[in-house]
Coordinates of C-alpha atoms and ligand atoms in Angstrom, one line a residue:
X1 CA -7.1 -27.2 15.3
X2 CA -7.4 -23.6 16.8
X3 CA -5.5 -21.1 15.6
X4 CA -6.3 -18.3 18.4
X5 CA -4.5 -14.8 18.6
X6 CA -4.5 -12.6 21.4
X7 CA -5.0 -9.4 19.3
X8 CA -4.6 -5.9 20.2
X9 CA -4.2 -2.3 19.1
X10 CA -0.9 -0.5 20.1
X11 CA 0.4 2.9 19.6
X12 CA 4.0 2.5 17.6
X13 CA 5.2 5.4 19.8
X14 CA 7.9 3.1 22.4
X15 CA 7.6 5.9 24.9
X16 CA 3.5 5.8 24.9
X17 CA 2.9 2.6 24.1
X18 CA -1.0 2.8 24.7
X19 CA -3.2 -0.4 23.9
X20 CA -6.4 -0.7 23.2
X21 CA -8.8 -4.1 22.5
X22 CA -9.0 -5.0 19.2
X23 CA -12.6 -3.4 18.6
X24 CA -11.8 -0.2 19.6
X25 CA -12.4 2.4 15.7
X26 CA -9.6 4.9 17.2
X27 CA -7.0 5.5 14.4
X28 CA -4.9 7.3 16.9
X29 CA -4.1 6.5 20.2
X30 CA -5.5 9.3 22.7
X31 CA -2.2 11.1 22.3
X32 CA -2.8 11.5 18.5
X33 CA 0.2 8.3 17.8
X34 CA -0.7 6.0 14.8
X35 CA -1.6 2.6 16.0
X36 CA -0.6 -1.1 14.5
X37 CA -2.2 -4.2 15.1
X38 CA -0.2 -6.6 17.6
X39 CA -0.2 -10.4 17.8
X40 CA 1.3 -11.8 20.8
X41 CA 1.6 -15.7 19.3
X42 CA 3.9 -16.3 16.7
X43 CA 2.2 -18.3 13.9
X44 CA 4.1 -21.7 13.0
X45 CA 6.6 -21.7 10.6
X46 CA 4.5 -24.7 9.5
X47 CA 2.1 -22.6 8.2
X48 CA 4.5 -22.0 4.6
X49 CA 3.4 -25.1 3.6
X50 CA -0.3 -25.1 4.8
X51 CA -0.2 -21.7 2.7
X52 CA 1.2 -22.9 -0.4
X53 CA -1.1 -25.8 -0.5
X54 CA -4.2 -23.6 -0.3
X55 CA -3.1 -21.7 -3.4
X56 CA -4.2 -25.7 -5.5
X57 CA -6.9 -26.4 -3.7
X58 CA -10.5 -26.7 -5.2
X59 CA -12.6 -23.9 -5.5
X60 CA -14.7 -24.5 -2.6
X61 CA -13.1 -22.5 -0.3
X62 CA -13.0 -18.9 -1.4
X63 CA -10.6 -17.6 1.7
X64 CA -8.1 -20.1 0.0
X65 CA -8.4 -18.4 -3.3
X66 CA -8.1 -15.0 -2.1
X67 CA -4.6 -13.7 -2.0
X68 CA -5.5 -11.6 1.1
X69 CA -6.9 -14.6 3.2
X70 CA -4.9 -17.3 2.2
X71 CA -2.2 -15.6 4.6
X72 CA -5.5 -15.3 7.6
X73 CA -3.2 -17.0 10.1
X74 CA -0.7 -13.9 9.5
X75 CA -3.7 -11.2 10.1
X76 CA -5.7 -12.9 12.4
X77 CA -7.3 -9.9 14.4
X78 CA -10.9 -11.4 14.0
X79 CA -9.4 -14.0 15.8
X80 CA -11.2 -16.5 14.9
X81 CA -10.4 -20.6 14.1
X82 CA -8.7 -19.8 10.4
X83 CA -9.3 -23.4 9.3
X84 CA -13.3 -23.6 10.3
X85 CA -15.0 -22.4 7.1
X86 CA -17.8 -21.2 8.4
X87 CA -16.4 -19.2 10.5
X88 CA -14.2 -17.9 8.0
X89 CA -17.0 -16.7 6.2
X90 CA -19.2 -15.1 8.9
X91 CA -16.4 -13.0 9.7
X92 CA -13.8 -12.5 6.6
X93 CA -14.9 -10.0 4.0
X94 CA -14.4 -11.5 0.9
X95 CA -15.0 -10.2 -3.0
X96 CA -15.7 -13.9 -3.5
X97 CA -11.8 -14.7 -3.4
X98 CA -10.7 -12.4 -5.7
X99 CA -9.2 -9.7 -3.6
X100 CA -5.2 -10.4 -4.2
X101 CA -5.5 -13.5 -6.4
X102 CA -3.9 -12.6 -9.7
X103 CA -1.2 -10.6 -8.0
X104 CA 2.4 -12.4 -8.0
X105 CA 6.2 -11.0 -9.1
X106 CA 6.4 -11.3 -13.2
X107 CA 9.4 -10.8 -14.9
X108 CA 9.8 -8.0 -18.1
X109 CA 12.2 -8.0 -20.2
X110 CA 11.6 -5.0 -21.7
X111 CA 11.1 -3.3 -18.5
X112 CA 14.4 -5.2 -16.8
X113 CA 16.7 -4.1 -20.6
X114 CA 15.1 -0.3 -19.8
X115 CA 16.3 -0.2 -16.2
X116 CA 19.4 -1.8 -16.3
X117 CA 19.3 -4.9 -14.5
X118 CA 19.2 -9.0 -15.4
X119 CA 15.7 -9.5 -16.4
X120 CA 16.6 -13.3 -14.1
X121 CA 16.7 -10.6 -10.7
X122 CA 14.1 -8.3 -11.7
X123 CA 10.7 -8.7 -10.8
X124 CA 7.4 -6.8 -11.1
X125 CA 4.1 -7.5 -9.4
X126 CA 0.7 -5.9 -10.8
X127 CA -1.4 -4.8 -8.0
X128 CA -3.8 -3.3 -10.8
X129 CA -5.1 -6.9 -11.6
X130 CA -7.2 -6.9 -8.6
X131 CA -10.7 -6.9 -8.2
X132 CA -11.3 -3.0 -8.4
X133 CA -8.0 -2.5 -10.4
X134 CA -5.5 -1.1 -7.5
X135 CA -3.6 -2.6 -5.0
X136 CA -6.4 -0.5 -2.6
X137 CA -8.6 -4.2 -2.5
X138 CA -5.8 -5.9 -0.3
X139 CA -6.2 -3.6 2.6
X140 CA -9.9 -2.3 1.8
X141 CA -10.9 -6.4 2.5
X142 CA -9.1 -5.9 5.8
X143 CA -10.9 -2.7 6.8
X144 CA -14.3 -3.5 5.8
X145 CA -13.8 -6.5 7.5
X146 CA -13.3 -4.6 10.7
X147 CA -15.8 -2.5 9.7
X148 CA -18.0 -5.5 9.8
X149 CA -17.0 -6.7 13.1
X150 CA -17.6 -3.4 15.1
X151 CA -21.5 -3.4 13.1
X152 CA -20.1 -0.2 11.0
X153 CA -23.5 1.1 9.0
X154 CA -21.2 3.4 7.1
X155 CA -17.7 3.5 5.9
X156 CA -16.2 6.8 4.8
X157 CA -12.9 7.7 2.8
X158 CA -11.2 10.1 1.1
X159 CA -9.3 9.1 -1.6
X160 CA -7.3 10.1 -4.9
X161 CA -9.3 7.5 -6.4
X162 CA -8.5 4.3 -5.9
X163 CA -9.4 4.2 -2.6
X164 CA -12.6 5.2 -3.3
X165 CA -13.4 2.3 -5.9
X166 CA -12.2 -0.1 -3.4
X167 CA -14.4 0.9 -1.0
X168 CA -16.8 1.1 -2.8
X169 CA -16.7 -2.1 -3.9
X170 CA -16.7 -4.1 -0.8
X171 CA -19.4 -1.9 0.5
X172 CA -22.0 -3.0 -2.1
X173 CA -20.9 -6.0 -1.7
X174 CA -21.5 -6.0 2.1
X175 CA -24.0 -4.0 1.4
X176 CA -23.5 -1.3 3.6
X177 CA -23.3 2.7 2.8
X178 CA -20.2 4.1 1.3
X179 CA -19.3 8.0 1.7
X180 CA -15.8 8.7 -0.6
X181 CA -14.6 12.6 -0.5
X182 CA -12.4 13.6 -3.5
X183 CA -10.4 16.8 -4.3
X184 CA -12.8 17.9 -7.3
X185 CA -12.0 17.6 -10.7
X186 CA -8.6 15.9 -9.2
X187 CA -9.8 12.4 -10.0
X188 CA -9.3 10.0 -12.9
X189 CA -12.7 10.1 -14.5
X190 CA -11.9 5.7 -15.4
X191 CA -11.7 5.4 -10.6
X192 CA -14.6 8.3 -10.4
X193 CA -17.4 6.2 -12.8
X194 CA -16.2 3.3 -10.8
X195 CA -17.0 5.3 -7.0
X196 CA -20.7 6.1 -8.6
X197 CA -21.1 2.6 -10.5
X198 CA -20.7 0.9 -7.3
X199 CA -23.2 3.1 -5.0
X200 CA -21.2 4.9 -3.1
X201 CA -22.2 8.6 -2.0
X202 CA -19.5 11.2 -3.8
X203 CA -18.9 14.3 -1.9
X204 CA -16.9 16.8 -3.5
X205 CA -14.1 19.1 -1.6
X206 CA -12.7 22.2 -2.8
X207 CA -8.8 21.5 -2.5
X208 CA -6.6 18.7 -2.5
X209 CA -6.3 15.4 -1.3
X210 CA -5.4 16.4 2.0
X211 CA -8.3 18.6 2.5
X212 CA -10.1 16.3 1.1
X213 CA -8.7 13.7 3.7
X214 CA -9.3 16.3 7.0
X215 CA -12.8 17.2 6.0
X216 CA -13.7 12.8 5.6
X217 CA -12.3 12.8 9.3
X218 CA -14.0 15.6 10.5
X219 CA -17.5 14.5 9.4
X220 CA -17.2 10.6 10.6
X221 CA -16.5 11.8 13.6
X222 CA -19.5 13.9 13.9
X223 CA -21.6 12.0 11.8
X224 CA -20.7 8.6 12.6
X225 CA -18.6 6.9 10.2
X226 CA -16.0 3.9 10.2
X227 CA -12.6 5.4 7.7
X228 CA -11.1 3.2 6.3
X229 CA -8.2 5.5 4.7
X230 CA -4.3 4.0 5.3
X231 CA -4.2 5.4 8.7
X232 CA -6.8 2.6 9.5
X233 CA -5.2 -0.1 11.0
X234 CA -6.6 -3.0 9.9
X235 CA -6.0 -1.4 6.1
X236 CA -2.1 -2.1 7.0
X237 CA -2.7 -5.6 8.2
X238 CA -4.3 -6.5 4.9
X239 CA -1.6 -5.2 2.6
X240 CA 1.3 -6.6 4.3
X241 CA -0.2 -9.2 1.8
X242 CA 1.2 -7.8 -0.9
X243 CA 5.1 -8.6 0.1
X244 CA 3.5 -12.0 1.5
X245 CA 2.6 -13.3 -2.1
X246 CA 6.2 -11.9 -3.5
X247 CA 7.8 -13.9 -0.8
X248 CA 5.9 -17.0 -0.8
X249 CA 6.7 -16.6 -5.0
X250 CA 10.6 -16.2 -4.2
X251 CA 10.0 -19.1 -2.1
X252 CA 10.7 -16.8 1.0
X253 CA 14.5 -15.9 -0.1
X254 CA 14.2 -12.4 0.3
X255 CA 14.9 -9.9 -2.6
X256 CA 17.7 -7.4 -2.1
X257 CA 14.5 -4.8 -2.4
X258 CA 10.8 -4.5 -3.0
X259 CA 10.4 -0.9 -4.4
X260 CA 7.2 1.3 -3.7
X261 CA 5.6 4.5 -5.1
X262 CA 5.4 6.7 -2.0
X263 CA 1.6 8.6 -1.2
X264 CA -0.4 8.6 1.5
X265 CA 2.4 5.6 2.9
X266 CA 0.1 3.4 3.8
X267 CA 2.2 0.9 1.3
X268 CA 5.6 1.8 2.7
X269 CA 4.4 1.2 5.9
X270 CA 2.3 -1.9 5.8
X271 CA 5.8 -4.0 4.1
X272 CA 7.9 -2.4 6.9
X273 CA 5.0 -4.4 9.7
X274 CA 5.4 -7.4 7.5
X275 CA 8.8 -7.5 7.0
X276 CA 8.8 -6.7 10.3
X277 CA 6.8 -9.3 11.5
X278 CA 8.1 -12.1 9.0
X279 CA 11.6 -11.6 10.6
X280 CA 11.0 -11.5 14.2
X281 CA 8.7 -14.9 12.9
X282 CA 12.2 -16.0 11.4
X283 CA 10.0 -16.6 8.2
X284 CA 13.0 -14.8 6.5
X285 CA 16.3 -14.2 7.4
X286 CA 17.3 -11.6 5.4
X287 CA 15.7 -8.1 5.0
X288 CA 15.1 -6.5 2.1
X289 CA 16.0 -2.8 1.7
X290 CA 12.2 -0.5 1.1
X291 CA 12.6 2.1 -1.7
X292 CA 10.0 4.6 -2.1
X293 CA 9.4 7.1 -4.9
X294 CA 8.2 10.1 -4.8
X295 CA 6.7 12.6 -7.3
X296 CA 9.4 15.4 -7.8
X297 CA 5.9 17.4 -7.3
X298 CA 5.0 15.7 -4.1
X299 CA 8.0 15.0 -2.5
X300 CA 7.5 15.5 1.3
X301 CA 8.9 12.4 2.3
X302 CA 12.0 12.6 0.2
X303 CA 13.2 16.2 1.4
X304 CA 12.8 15.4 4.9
X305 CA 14.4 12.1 4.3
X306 CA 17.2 13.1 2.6
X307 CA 17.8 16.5 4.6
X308 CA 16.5 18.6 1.9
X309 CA 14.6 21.0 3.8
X310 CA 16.7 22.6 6.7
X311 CA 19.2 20.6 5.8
X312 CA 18.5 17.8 8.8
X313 CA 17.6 13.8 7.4
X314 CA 14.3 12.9 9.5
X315 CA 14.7 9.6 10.8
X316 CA 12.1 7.5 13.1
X317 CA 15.2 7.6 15.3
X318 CA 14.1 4.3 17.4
X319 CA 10.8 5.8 17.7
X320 CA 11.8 9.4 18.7
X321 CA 11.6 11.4 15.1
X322 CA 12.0 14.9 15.3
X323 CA 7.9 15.6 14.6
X324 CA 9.2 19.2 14.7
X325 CA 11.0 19.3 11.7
X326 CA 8.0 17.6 10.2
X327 CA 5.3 20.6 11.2
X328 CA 7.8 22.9 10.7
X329 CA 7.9 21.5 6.4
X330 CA 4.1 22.0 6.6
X331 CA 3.6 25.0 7.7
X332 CA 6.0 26.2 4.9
X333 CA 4.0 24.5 2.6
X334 CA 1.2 26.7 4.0
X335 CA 2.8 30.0 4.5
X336 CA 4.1 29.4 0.5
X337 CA 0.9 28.0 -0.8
X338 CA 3.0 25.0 -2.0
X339 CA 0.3 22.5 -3.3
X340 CA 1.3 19.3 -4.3
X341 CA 1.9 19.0 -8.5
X342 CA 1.9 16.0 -10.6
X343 CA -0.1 14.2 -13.3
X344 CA 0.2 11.2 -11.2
X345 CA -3.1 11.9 -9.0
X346 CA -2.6 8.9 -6.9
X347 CA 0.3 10.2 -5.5
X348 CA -0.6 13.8 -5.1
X349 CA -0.3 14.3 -1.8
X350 CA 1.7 16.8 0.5
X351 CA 0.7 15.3 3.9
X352 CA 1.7 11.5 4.0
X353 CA -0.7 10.6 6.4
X354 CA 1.5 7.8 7.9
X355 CA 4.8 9.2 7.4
X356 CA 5.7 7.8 11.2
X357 CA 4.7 4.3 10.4
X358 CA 6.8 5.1 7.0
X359 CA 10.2 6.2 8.6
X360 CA 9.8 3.5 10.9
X361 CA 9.4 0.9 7.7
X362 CA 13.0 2.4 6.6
X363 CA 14.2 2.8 9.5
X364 CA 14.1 -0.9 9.6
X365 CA 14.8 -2.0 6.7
X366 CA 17.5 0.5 6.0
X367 CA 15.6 2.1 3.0
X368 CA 15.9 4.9 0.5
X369 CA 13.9 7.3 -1.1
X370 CA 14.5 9.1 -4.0
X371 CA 11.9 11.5 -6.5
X372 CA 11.1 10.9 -10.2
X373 CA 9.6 13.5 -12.9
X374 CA 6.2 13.2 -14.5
X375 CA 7.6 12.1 -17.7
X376 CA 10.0 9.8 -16.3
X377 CA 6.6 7.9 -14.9
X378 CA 5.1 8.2 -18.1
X379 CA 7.9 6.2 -19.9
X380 CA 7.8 3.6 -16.6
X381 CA 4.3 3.1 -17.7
X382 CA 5.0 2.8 -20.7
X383 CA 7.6 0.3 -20.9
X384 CA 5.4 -1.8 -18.6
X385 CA 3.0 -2.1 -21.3
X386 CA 5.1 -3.1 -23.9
X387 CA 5.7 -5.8 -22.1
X388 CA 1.8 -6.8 -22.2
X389 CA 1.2 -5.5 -19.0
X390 CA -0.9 -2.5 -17.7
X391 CA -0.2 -0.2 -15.1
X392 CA -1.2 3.6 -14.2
X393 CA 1.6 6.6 -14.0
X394 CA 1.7 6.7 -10.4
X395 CA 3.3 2.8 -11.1
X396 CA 5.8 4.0 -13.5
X397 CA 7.2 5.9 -10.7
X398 CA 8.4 2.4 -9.6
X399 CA 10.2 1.1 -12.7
X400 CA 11.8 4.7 -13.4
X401 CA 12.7 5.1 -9.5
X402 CA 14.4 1.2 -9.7
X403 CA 16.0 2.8 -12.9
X404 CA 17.7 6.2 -11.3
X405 CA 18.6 4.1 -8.3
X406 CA 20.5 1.4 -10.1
X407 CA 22.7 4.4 -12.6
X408 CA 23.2 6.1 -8.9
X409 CA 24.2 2.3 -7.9
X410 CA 22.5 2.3 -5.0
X411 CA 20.7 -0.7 -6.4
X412 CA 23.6 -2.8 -7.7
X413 CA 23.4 -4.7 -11.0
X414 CA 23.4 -8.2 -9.4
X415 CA 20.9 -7.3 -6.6
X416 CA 17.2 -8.8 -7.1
X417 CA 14.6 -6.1 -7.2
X418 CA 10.8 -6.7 -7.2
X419 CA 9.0 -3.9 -7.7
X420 CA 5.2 -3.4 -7.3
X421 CA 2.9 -2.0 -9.7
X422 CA 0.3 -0.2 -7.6
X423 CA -2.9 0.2 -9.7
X424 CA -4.4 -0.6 -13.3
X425 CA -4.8 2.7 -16.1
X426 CA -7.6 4.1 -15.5
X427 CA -7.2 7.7 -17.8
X428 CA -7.6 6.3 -20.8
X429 CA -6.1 9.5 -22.5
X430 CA -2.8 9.1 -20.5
X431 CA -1.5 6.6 -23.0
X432 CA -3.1 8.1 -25.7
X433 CA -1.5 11.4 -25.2
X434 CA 2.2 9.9 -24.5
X435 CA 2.1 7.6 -27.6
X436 CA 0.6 10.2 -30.1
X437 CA 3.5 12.8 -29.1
X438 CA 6.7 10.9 -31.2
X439 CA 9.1 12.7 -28.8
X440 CA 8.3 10.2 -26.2
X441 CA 10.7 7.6 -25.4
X442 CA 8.5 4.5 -25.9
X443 CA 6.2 6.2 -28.4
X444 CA 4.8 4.1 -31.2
X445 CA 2.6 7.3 -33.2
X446 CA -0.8 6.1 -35.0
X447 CA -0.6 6.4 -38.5
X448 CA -2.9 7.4 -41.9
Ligands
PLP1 C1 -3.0 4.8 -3.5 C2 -2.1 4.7 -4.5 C3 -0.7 4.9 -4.4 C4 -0.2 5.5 -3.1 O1 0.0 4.5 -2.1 P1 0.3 4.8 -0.6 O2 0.1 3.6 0.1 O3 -0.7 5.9 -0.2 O4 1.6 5.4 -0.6 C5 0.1 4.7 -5.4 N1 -0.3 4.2 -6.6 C6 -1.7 3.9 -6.8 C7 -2.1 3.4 -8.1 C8 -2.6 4.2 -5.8 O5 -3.9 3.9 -6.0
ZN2 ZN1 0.5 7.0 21.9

C-alpha cells in the first residue's frame, strides 16, 4: 500500500497564494508571506484506527513509538510510502521514537479544584516529558527532517532556550552542525548546559530574543544555514502533533478548548493548521475554541487582539489583517524602548514571529487571548507540581490563563478544557525561590 502526497509549499496570504516544491528552504514566500505546508489528498479516515494500533505494537518499529510519526500519514511532506520501514527510516528523523511518546492529556485534581472546573472535563498534557524536556522536539523532528532531505550541513536557531536544546539534540544525533543564538544572560542556565552538552555552537547576542532571532536569519542567509525557528514550516507540521495525541486520547470528540502559552506562536499556529486540517478531513466535527496566554510583560498579541493599542481588534480578517496596525505597535515599542519583561524567558518575546499564521488559528477557531502576571504563572506552576507533575513558568501561564478565563466565564464550568504544558523546569531556583517565600499561594517553606 502507497500512501503518496502531492506536497507543496504555499504562502497563507489568499490574495498571493505563491507555491513552491516542497524542497524549496524559503520561510517566506518572495513577497515576505509565511508559508504552510499543503497536501492535496486527504488521508483516510481509516487511518484512526491504523494510528491507534501502532501506539501497542512491538518495539520494532520506532516511527510507531514516536508520538510525532505515528501520525506520518498526517505530515507526509517527505512523501514517502509511510508503511515501508525502511523507507521510514532513511527519511524520518527520529530520537529513536521518543520524540512525543510520553505526551497525552492527564487529569489534576489539584490543578482542576485551583481553576475552577470538574477535574472529569479538565485536562492537561506535559509537553516537558519529551526527549529534550519541551514541547520544541515535536516540531524540531520535523525540521531536521527537512533539514535532512534538502542535504542541510548546518542548522541554525535562535531560541529562548528550548529551542536551542532541541536542536541541538537532533543535530548530534544526525550528526550534523548546530549554530543556536541566545539573548545573553536571558537563558535558563538548566536549557543553556543542555545547548553546550549536546555540541551545538553558542553565539551570544546583545539584546533580546528578537534580536537574537534577526541576527540567526541574517547570518544563515549569508553563511549558509537551514533555521529551523517556528517560522520554519516543516516545524508547524510536526507540532500539529501535539493536538493529534490529545484527540486521538479524547477519542477524537473534540474538547470545548485546548489552551496555549502564547511566544513566538509557532504553537498557536501549528493547532489552528491541524485543527484546520482535521476538520476539512471530517476527522472531527466540532472545533475547539484556541486560547493563548500571554505574559502581562510580553503581551503583543493580546493588545492588538483585544484592541488595546489604538483601540482597533486585529483580526486575520479572511486573510486581509490590517499588517499596518501591526508595524505601527512595533515601532512604538521602538520609539519607547519597550522591551519585553517577564521571568518567564520562554515567552519573552515582543515580535511573535508568526503572529499571521496565529490570527489565522483564532480566526478559525474563534479564539481568545487574554494576559497573566509573573506570579500568577508561578502559582500555575506550582499547582502543577503538587499534583506530581513538573512543568516550567512559561506553562503555568496555561493553568492560571484556563483559571482567569473560567471567573471571566468565558470558559464555562461544564466546558472540557485541555490545556498543554509546554516545557519541563529547567531553573532549578524558580521553585526554590517561590516555595521558600511563605507568602506564596502554594508555598510549602523548608523547615529547621
Ligand atoms: C517555546 C516555548 C513557548 C512558546 O511557544 P510558541 O510556540 O513560541 O508560542 C512556551 N513555553 C515553553 C516552555 C517554550 O519552550
Ligand atoms: Zn505570498
Amino acid at each position: 500500500m502507497t500512501m503518496q502526497n502531492d506536497a507543496f509549499l504555499k504562502c497563507i496570504d489568499p490574495r498571493c497564494g505563491l507555491e513552491y516544491p516542497i524542497s524549496s528552504t524559503n520561510v517566506k514566500c518572495e513577497k515576505g508571506h509565511m508559508l504552510d505546508v499543503k497536501y492535496s489528498k486527504k488521508p483516510s479516515e481509516n487511518l484512526k484506527e491504523v494510528i491507534v494500533n501502532r501506539g501497542r505494537m512491538d518495539g520494532d518499529v520506532i516511527f510507531n513509538e514516536s508520538g510525532v510519526w505515528k501520525f506520518r500519514e498526517l505530515l507526509n511532506f517527505c512523501q514517502i510510502d509511510t508503511f515501508n520501514v525502511e523507507e521510514c527510516s532513511k527519511y524520518l528523523v527520529s530520537l529513536d521514537g521518543a520524540e512525543g511518546r510520553q505526551s497525552k492529556p492527564y487529569h489534576m485534581s489539584k490543578a482542576a479544584k485551583f481553576v475552577g472546573i470538574s477535574s472529569e472535563n479538565f485536562w492537561l498534557q506535559p509537553e516537558g516529558y519529551n526527549p529534550s524536556g519541551s514541547f520544541k522536539d515535536n516540531g524540531m523532528a520535523t525540521a531536521v527532517t527537512h533539514a535532512k532531505l534538502v542535504n542541510a550541513k548546518k542548522i541554525v536557531c535562535a531560541s529562548t532556550g528550548n529551542t536551542s536544546a532541541a536542536a541541538g539534540m537532533f543535530a548530534a544525533n544526525e550528526g550534523i552542525d548546530c549554530d543556536v543564538y541566545i539573548p545573553a544572560g536571558q537563558i535558563a542556565p538548566g536549557k543553556l548546559s543542555q545547548a553546550y552538552q549536546f555540541g551545538a555552537q553558542i553565539i551570544e547576542v546583545d539584546g533580546n530574543f528578537d534580536d537574537a532571532l534577526k541576527q540567526s536569519l541574517d547570518d544563515a542567509e549569508k553563511f549558509g544555514g537551514y533555521t529551523v525557528n517556528s517560522i520554519n514550516p516543516f516545524r508547524i507540521e510536526g507540532q500539529k502533533t501535539i493536538p493529534f495525541r490529545s484527540l486521538e486520547y479524547l477519542k477524537w470528540e473534540a474538547p470545548d478548548w485546548i489552551v496555549y502559552p502564547g511566544g513566538a506562536l509557532g504553537n498557536t499556529s501549528s493547532c489552528g493548521k491541524a485543527l484546520m486540517e482535521l476538520y476539512e478531513w471530517g476527522w472531527i466535527k466540532k472545533i475547539p475554541r484556541i486560547a493563548v496566554i500571554n505574559a502581562e510583560g510580553a503581551s503583543t498579541l493580546s493588545d492588538l487582539y483585544n484592541g488595546e493599542f489604538e483601540g482597533e481588534e486585529l483580526r486575520w480578517n479572511k486573510g486581509n489583517p490590517n499588517s499596518e496596525l501591526i508595524n505601527r505597535y512595533y515601532s512604538n515599542l521602538d520609539a519607547k524602548s519597550l522591551r519585553p519583561h517577564t521571568k518567564a524567558t520562554a515567552i519573552q518575546i515582543g515580535r511573535p514571529a508568526n503572529i499571521m499564521k496565529g490570527l489565522r488559528a483564532l480566526e478559525f477557531t474563534n479564539g481568545v487571548v487574554t494576559t497573566v502576571s509573573d506570579s500568577e504563572m508561578l502559582d500555575g506552576m506550582a499547582v502543577v507540581g503538587l499534583n506530581g507533575f513538573d512543568c516550567e513558568m512559561a506553562s503555568g501561564a496555561t493553568v492560571v490563563g484556563i483559571k482567569k478565563l473560567i471567573s471571566e466565564e468565558i470558559i464555562k464550568k461544564d466546558d472540557v478544557v485541555v490545556g498543554i504544558l509546554t516545557g519541563r523546569q529547567k531553573d532549578a531556583m524558580i521553585p526554590v525561590d517561590y516555595h521558600r517565600n511563605h507568602k506564596n499561594t502554594f508555598a510549602i517553606p523548608p523547615k529547621n
